[in-house]
Short mmCIF file of C-alpha atoms and ligand atoms in Angstrom, two decimals:
data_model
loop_
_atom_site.label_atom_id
_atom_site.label_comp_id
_atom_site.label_asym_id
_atom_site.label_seq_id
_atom_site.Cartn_x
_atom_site.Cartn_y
_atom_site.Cartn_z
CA UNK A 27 5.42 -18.99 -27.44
CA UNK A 28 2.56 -20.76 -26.15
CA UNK A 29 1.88 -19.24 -22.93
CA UNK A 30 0.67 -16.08 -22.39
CA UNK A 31 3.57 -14.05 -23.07
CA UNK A 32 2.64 -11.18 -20.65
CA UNK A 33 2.47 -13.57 -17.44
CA UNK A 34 5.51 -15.25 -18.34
CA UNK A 35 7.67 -11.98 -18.53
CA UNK A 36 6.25 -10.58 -15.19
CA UNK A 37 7.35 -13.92 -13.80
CA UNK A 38 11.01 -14.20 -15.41
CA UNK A 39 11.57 -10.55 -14.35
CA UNK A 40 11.14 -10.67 -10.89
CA UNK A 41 10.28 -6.63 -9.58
CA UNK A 42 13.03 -4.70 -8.34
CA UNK A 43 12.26 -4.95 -4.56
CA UNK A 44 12.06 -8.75 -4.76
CA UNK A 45 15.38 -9.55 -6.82
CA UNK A 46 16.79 -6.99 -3.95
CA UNK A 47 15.25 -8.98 -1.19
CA UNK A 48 16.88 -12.57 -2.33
CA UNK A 49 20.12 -10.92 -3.00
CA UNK A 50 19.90 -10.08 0.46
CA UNK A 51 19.42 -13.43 1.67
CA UNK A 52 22.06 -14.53 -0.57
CA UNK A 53 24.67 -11.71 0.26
CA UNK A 54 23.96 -12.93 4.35
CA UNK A 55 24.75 -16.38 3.88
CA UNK A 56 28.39 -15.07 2.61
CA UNK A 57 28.91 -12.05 5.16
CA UNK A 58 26.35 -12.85 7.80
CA UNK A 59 22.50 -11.01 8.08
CA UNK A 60 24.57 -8.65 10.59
CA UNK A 61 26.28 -7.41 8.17
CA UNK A 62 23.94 -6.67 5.08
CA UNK A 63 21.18 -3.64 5.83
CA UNK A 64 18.11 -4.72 4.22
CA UNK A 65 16.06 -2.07 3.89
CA UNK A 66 13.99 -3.83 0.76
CA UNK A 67 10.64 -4.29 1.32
CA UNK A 68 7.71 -3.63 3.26
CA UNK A 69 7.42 -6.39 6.04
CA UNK A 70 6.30 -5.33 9.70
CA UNK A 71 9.07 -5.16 11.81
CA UNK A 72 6.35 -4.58 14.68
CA UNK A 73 4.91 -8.46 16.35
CA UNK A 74 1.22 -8.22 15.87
CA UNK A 75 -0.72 -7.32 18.83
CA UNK A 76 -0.89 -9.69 21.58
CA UNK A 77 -4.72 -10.45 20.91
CA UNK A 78 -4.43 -12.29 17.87
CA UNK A 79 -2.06 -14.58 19.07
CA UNK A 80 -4.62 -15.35 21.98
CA UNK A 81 -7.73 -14.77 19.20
CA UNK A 82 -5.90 -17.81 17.51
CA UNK A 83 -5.06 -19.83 20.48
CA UNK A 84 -8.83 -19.87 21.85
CA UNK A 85 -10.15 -20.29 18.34
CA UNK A 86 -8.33 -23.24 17.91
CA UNK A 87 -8.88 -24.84 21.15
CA UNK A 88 -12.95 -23.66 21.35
CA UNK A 89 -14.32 -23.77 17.84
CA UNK A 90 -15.84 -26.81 15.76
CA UNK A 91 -12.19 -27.60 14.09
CA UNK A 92 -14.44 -28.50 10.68
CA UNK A 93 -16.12 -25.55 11.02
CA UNK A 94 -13.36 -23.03 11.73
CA UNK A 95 -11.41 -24.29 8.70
CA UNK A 96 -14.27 -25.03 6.00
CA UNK A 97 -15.23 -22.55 3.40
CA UNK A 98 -17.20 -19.62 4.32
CA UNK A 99 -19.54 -17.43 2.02
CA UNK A 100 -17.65 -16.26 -1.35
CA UNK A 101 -17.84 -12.70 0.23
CA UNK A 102 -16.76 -13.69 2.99
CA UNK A 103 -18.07 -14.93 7.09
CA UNK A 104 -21.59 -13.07 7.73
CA UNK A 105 -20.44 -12.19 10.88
CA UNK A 106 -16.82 -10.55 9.88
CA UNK A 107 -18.70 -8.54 7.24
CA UNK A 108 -21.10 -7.24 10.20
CA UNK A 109 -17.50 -6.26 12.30
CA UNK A 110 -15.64 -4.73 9.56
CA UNK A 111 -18.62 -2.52 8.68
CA UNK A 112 -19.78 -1.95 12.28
CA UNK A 113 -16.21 -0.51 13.20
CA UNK A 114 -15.90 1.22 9.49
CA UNK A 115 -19.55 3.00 11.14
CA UNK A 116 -18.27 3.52 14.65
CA UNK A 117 -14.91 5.54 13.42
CA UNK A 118 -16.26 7.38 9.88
CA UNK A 119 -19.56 7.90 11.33
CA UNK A 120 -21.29 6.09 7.70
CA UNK A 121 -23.89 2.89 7.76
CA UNK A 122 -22.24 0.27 5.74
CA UNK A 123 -23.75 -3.10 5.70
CA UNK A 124 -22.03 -6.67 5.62
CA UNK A 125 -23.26 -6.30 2.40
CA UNK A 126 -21.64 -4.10 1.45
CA UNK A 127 -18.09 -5.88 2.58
CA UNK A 128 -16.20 -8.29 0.49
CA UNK A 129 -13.28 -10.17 2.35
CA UNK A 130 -10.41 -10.80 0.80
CA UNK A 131 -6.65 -12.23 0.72
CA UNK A 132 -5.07 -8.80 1.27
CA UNK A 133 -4.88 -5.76 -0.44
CA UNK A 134 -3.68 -7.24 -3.41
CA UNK A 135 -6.50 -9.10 -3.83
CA UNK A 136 -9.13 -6.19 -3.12
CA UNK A 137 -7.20 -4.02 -5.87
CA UNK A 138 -7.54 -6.61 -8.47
CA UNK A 139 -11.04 -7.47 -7.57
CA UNK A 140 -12.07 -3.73 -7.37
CA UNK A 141 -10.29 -3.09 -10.74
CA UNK A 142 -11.26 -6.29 -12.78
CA UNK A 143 -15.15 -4.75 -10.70
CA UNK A 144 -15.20 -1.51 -12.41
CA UNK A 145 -13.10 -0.93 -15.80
CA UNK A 146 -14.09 -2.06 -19.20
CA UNK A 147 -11.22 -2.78 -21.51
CA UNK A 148 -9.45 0.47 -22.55
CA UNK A 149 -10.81 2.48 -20.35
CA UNK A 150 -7.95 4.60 -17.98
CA UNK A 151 -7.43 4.47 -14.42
CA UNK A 152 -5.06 7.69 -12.93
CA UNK A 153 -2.45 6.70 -10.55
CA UNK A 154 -0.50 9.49 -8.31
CA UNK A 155 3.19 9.23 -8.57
CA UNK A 156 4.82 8.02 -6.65
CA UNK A 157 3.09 5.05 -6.66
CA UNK A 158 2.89 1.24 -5.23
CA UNK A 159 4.52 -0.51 -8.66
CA UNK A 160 2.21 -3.66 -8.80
CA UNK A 161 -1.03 -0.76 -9.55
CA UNK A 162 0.30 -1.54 -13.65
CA UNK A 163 0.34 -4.96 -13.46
CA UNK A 164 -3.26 -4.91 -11.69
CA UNK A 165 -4.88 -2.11 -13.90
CA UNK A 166 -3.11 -3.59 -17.26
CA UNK A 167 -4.78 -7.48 -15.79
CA UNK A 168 -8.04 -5.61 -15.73
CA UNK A 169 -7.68 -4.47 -19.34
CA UNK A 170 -7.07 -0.75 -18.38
CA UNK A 171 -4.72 1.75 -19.63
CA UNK A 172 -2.57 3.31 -16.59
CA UNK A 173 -2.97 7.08 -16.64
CA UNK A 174 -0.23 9.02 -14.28
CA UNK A 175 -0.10 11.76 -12.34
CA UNK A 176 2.52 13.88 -11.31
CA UNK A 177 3.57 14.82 -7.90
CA UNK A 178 4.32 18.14 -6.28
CA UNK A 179 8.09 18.51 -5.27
CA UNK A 180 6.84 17.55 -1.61
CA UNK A 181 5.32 14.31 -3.48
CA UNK A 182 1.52 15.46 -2.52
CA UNK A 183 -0.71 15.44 -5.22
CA UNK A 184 -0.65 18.00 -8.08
CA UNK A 185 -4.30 18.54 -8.27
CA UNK A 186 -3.96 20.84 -11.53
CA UNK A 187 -1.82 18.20 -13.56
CA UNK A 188 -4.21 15.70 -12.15
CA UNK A 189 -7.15 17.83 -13.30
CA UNK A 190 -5.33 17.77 -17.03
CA UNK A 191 -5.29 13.57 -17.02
CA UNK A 192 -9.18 13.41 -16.74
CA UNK A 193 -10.91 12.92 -19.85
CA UNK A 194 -14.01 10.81 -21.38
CA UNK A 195 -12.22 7.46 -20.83
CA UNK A 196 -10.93 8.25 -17.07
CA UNK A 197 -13.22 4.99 -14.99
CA UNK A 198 -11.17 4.93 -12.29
CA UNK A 199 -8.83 6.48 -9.76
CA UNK A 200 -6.14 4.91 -7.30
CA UNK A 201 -5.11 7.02 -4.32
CA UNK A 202 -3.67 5.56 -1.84
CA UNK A 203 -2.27 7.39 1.75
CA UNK A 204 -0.28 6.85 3.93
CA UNK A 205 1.81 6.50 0.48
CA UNK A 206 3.81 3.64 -0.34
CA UNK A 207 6.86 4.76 -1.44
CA UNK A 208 7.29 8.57 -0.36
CA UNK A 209 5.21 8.13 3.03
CA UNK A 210 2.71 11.31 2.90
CA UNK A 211 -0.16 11.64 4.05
CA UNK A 212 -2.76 13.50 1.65
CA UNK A 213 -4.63 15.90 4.01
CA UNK A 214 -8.23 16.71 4.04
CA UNK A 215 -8.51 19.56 1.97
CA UNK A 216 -6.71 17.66 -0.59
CA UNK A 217 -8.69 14.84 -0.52
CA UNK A 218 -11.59 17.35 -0.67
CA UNK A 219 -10.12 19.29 -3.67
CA UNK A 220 -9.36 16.38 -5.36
CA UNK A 221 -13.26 14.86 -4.52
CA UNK A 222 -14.69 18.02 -5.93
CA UNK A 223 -13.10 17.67 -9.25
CA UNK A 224 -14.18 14.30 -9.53
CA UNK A 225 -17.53 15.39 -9.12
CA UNK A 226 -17.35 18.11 -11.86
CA UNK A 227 -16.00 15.63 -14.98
CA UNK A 228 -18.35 13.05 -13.76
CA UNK A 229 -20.98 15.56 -14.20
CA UNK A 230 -18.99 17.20 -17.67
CA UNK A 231 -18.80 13.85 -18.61
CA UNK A 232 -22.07 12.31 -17.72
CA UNK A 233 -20.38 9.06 -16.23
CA UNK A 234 -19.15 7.67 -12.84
CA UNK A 235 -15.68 7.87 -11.83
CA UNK A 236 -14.48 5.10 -8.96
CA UNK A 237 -12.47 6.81 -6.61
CA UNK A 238 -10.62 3.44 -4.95
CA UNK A 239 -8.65 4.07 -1.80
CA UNK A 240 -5.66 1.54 -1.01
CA UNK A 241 -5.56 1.63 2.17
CA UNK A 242 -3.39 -0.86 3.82
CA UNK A 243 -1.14 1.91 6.01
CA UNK A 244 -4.70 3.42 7.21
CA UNK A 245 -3.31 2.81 10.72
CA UNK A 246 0.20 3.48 10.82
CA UNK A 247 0.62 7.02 11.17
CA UNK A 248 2.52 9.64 13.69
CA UNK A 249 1.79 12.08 15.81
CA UNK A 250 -1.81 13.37 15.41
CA UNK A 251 -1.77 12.98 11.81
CA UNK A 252 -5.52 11.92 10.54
CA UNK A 253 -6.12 9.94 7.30
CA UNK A 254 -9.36 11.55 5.02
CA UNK A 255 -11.87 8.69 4.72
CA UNK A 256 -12.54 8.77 1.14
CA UNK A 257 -15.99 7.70 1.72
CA UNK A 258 -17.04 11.10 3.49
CA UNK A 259 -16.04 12.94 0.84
CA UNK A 260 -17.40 10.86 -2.39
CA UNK A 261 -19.98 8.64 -3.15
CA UNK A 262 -18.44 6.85 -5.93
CA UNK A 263 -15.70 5.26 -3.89
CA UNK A 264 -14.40 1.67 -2.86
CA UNK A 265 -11.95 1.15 0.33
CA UNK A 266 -9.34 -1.33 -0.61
CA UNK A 267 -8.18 -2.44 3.16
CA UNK A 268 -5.35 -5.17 4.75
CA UNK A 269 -4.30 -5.96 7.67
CA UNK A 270 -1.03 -7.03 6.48
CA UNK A 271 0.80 -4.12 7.99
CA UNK A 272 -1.87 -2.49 10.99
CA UNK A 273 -2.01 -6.47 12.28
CA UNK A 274 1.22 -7.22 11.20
CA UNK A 275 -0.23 -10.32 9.41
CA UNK A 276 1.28 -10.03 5.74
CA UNK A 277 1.60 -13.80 5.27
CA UNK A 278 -1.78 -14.35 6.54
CA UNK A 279 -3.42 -12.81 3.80
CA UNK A 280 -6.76 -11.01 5.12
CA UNK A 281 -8.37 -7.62 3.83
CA UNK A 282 -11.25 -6.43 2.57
CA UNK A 283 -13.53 -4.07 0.31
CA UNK A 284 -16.06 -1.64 1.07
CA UNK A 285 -18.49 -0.37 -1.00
CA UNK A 286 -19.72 3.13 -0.13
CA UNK A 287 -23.29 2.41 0.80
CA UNK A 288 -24.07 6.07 -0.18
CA UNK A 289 -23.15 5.05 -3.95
CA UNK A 290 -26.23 5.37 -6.64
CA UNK A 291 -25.27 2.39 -8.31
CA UNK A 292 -23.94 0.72 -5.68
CA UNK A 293 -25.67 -2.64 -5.33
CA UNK A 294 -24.21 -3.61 -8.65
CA UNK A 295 -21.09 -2.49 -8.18
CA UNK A 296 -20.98 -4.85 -5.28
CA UNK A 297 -22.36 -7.47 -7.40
CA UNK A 298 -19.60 -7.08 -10.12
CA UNK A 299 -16.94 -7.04 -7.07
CA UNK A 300 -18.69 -10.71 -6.36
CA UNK A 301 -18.57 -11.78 -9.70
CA UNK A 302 -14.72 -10.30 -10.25
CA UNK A 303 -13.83 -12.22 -7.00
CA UNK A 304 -15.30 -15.63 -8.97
CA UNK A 305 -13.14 -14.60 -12.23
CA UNK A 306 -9.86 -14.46 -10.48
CA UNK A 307 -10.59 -17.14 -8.18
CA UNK A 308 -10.84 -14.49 -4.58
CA UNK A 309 -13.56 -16.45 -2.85
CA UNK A 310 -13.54 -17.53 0.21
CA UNK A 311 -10.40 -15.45 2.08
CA UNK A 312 -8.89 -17.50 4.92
CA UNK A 313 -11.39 -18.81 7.22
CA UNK A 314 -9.68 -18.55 10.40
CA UNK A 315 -7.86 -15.11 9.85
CA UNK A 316 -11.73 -13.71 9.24
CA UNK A 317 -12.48 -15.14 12.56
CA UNK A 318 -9.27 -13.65 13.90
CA UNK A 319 -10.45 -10.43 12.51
CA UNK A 320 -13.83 -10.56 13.55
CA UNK A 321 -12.73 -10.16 17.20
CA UNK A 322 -9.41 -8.39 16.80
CA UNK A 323 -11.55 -5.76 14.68
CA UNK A 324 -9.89 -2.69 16.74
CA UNK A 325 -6.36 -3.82 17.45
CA UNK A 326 -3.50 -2.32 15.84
CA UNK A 327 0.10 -2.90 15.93
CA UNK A 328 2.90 -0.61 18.00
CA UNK A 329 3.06 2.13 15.75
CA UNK A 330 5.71 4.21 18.25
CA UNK A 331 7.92 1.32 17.35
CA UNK A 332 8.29 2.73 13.79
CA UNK A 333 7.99 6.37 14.74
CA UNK A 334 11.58 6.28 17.04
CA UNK A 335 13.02 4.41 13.78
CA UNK A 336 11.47 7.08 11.40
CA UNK A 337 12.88 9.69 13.32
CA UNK A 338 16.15 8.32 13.98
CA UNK A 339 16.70 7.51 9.91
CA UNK A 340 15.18 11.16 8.84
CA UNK A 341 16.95 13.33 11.79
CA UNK A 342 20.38 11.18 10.77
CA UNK A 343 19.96 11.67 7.37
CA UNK A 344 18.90 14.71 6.82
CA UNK A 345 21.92 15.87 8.81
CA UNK A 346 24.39 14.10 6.84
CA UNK A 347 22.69 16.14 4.08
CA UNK A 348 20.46 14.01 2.53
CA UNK A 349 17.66 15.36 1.01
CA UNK A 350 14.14 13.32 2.07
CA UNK A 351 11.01 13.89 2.21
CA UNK A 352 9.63 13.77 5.98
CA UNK A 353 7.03 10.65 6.40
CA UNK A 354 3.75 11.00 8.47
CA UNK A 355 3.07 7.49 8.01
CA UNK A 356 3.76 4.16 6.73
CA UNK A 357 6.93 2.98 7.20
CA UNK A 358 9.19 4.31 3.95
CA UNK A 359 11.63 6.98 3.54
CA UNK A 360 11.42 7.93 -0.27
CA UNK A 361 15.80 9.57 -0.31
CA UNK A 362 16.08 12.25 -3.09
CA UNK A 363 19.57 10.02 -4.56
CA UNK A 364 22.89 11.58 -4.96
CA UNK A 365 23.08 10.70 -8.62
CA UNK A 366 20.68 11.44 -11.51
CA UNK A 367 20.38 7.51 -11.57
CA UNK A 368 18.75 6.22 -8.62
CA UNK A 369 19.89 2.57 -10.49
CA UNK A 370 23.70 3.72 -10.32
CA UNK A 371 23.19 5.08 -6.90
CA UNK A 372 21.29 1.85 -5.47
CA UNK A 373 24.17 -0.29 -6.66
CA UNK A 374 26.81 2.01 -5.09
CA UNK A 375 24.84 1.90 -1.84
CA UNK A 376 24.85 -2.10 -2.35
CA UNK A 377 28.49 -1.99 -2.55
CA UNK A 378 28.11 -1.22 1.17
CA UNK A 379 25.45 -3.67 1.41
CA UNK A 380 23.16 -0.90 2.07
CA UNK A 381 20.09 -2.27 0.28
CA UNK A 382 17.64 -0.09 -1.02
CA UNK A 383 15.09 0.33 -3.44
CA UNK A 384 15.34 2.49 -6.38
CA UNK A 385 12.12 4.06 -7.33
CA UNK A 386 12.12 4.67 -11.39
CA UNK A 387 8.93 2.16 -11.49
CA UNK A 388 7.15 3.92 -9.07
CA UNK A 389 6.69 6.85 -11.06
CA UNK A 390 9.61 9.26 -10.36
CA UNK A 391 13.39 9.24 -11.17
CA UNK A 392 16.08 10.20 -8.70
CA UNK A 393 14.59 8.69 -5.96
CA UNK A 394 15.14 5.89 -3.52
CA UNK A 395 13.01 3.93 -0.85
CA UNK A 396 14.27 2.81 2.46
CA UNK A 397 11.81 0.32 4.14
CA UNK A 398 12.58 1.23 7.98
CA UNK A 399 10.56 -1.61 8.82
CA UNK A 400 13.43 -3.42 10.44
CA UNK A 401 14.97 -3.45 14.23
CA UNK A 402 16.29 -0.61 15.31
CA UNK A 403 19.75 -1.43 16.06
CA UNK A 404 19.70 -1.95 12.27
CA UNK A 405 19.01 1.78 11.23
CA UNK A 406 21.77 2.63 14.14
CA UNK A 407 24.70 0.12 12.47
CA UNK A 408 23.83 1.15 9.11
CA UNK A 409 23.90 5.20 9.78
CA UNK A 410 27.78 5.28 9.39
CA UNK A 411 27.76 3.60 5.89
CA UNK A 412 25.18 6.37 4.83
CA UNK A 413 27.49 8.91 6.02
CA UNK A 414 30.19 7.32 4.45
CA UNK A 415 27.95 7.12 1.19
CA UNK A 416 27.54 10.74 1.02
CA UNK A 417 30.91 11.52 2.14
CA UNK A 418 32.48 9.58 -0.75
CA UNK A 419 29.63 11.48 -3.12
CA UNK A 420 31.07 14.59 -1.93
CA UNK A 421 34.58 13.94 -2.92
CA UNK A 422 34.27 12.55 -6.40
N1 LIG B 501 -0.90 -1.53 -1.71
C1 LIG B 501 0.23 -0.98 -1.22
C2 LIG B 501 0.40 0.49 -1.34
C3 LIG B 501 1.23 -1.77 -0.63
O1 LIG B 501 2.33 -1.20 -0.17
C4 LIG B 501 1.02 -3.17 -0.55
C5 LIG B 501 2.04 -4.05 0.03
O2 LIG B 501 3.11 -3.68 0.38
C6 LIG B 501 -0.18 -3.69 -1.06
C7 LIG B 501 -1.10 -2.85 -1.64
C8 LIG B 501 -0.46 -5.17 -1.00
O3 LIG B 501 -0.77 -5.49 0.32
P1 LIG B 501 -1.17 -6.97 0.77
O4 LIG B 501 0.04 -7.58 1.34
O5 LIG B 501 -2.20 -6.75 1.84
O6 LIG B 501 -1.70 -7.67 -0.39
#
């Protein structure tokens, strides 16, 4: 063939949670969108805050039209830097510069930069099962080798098994909390634990290991559940931040970097995050979403909105007899499945038009997601079906 033979089979085999997501809009057409529960992917349910729509209105109407939609710096508008790392300061109590802020079209595009930024080809970066599928096709884009780790049964991290995957090659690692699929948090001590070993191979080892936080749930969690900034814990670190789901803004495409400003060699590695933004073509993220975010810097979406959904799904569930493990953010419910293949039991819950997402590429077998992103009146039409589901389980 002569195209490059790795891009063309990503893009004739369309990822599991997409190819779920058309049939769904093909299976509606047929029986009606009433009738088929979606629970496929991860778009906010929740309207964005009622700021940016009037951010966007007054931009539009006050600003230098030209200006507002022309190019801004590669890294990004001077003045959204100076926001993003003024309210990264004001919450995590650190002193991040706009230099040390890169802008970018969503989280996506800060994984790949920060990747493509730091590993050399060959060298392995560890991902924590379960784990957000599209980290392989970044990683294996950046020429690295995808190293994974093991969760616990309650899907936190396995800090001994991750321990074992360190070795002379380990560059990077991707953690990323609230965790997309199982939901979890990864408390403090954790992160701590985790930190602390990092700091011992990179000393063993005599080389720096880039702990790089995906962080585009940061804000969506319940209850008084807090999320460890990775930053206070380890230098060698890079926030990889959207606000796709705390703004509700997916299509928009707007998110960012940050470079711990505590790093040693930090100044490069911001340099090399400028100069893997120009490789893959990330400069200049959407002008007037870096406005938007330069005043809506603070906002955040609803999150009791998907709390009273999480809780009705999880309390239903689990008392049908479901096993799941409980979320304390995000908005997935990662469903232990009723059959050793979570394929077979996906398609059997299709049959119902109960469409959700099984999670063999996201590092662990016998497991579904449900994205409970979705109106609530969906989760309550769609309970019966899962109780049917089990029901029928239970008599065959
Ligand atoms: N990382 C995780 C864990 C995600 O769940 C997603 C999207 O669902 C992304 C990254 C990509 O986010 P964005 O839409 O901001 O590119």
């Amino acid at each position: 063939m002569e195209i490059n033979e790795k891009a063309y089979k990503l893009g004739s085999n369309r990822s599991v949670i997409r190819e779920l997501f058309e049939y769904a809009k093909k299976r509606s057409a047929e029986v009606g969108a009433d009738n088929v529960f979606d629970f496929s992917i991860g778009n906010p349910s929740v309207e964005p805050p009622e700021i940016v729509s009037q951010t966007i209105t007054e931009l539009l109407k006050t600003e230098n039209a030209v200006a507002l939609h022309s190019y801004t710096s590669a890294q990004g508008d001077p003045g959204t830097r100076k926001a993003v790392a003024d309210s990264i300061n004001r919450r995590f109590g650190l002193n991040l510069s706009p230099d040390n802020i890169y802008m970018t079209c969503g989280a996506a595009a800060s994984l790949t930069i920060s990747l493509k930024a730091v590993l050399n080809p060959g060298e392995e970066c560890i991902v924590f099962a379960p784990f957000f599928t599209e980290y392989t096709v970044f990683i294996e884009n950046a020429g690295g080798v995808v190293v994974q780790s093991k969760p616990t049964d309650d899907m936190q991290i396995d800090l001994d098994d991750f321990k074992s995957k360190i070795n002379k090659n380990t560059r990077a690692v991707i953690i990323n909390s609230p965790n997309n699929p199982s939901g979890v948090v990864y408390p403090a001590e954790t992160v701590k634990k985790l930190c602390d070993i990092l700091k011992a191979k990179e000393t063993e080892y005599g080389k720096t290991i880039y702990l790089i936080a995906d962080e585009p749930y940061r804000e969506l969690v319940y209850e008084s559940v807090t999320v460890p900034y990775v930053m206070n814990y380890y230098d060698d670190s890079i926030v990889c931040y959207s606000f796709s789901k705390t703004l509700s803004l997916p299509g928009e495409r707007i998110g960012y970097i940050a470079v711990n400003p505590n790093m040693k060699d930090g100044k490069n590695v911001y340099l090399a995050v400028c100069g893997a933004g120009r490789m893959l073509g990330f400069v200049c993220a959407p002008s007037l979403f870096q406005h938007v975010i330069k005043r809506c810097i603070d906002a955040k979406v609803n999150v009791d909105v998907y709390k009273a959904n999480r809780d009705m799904l999880y309390n239903a569930l689990t008392e049908y007899g479901y096993t799941c493990v409980k979320p304390d953010g995000a908005f997935y419910l990662f469903v232990k499945t009723l059959e050793k293949d979570a394929v077979k039991f996906s398609e059997r819950a299709k049959g119902k038009d109960l469409l959700v997402v099984p999670c063999d590429d996201f590092g662990v077998k016998g497991y579904v997601r449900i994205a409970y992103c979705v109106a609530a009146d969906t989760i309550k039409r769609a309970l019966p079906k899962f109780k049917e589901l089990i029901t029928e389980y239970k008599l065959n």
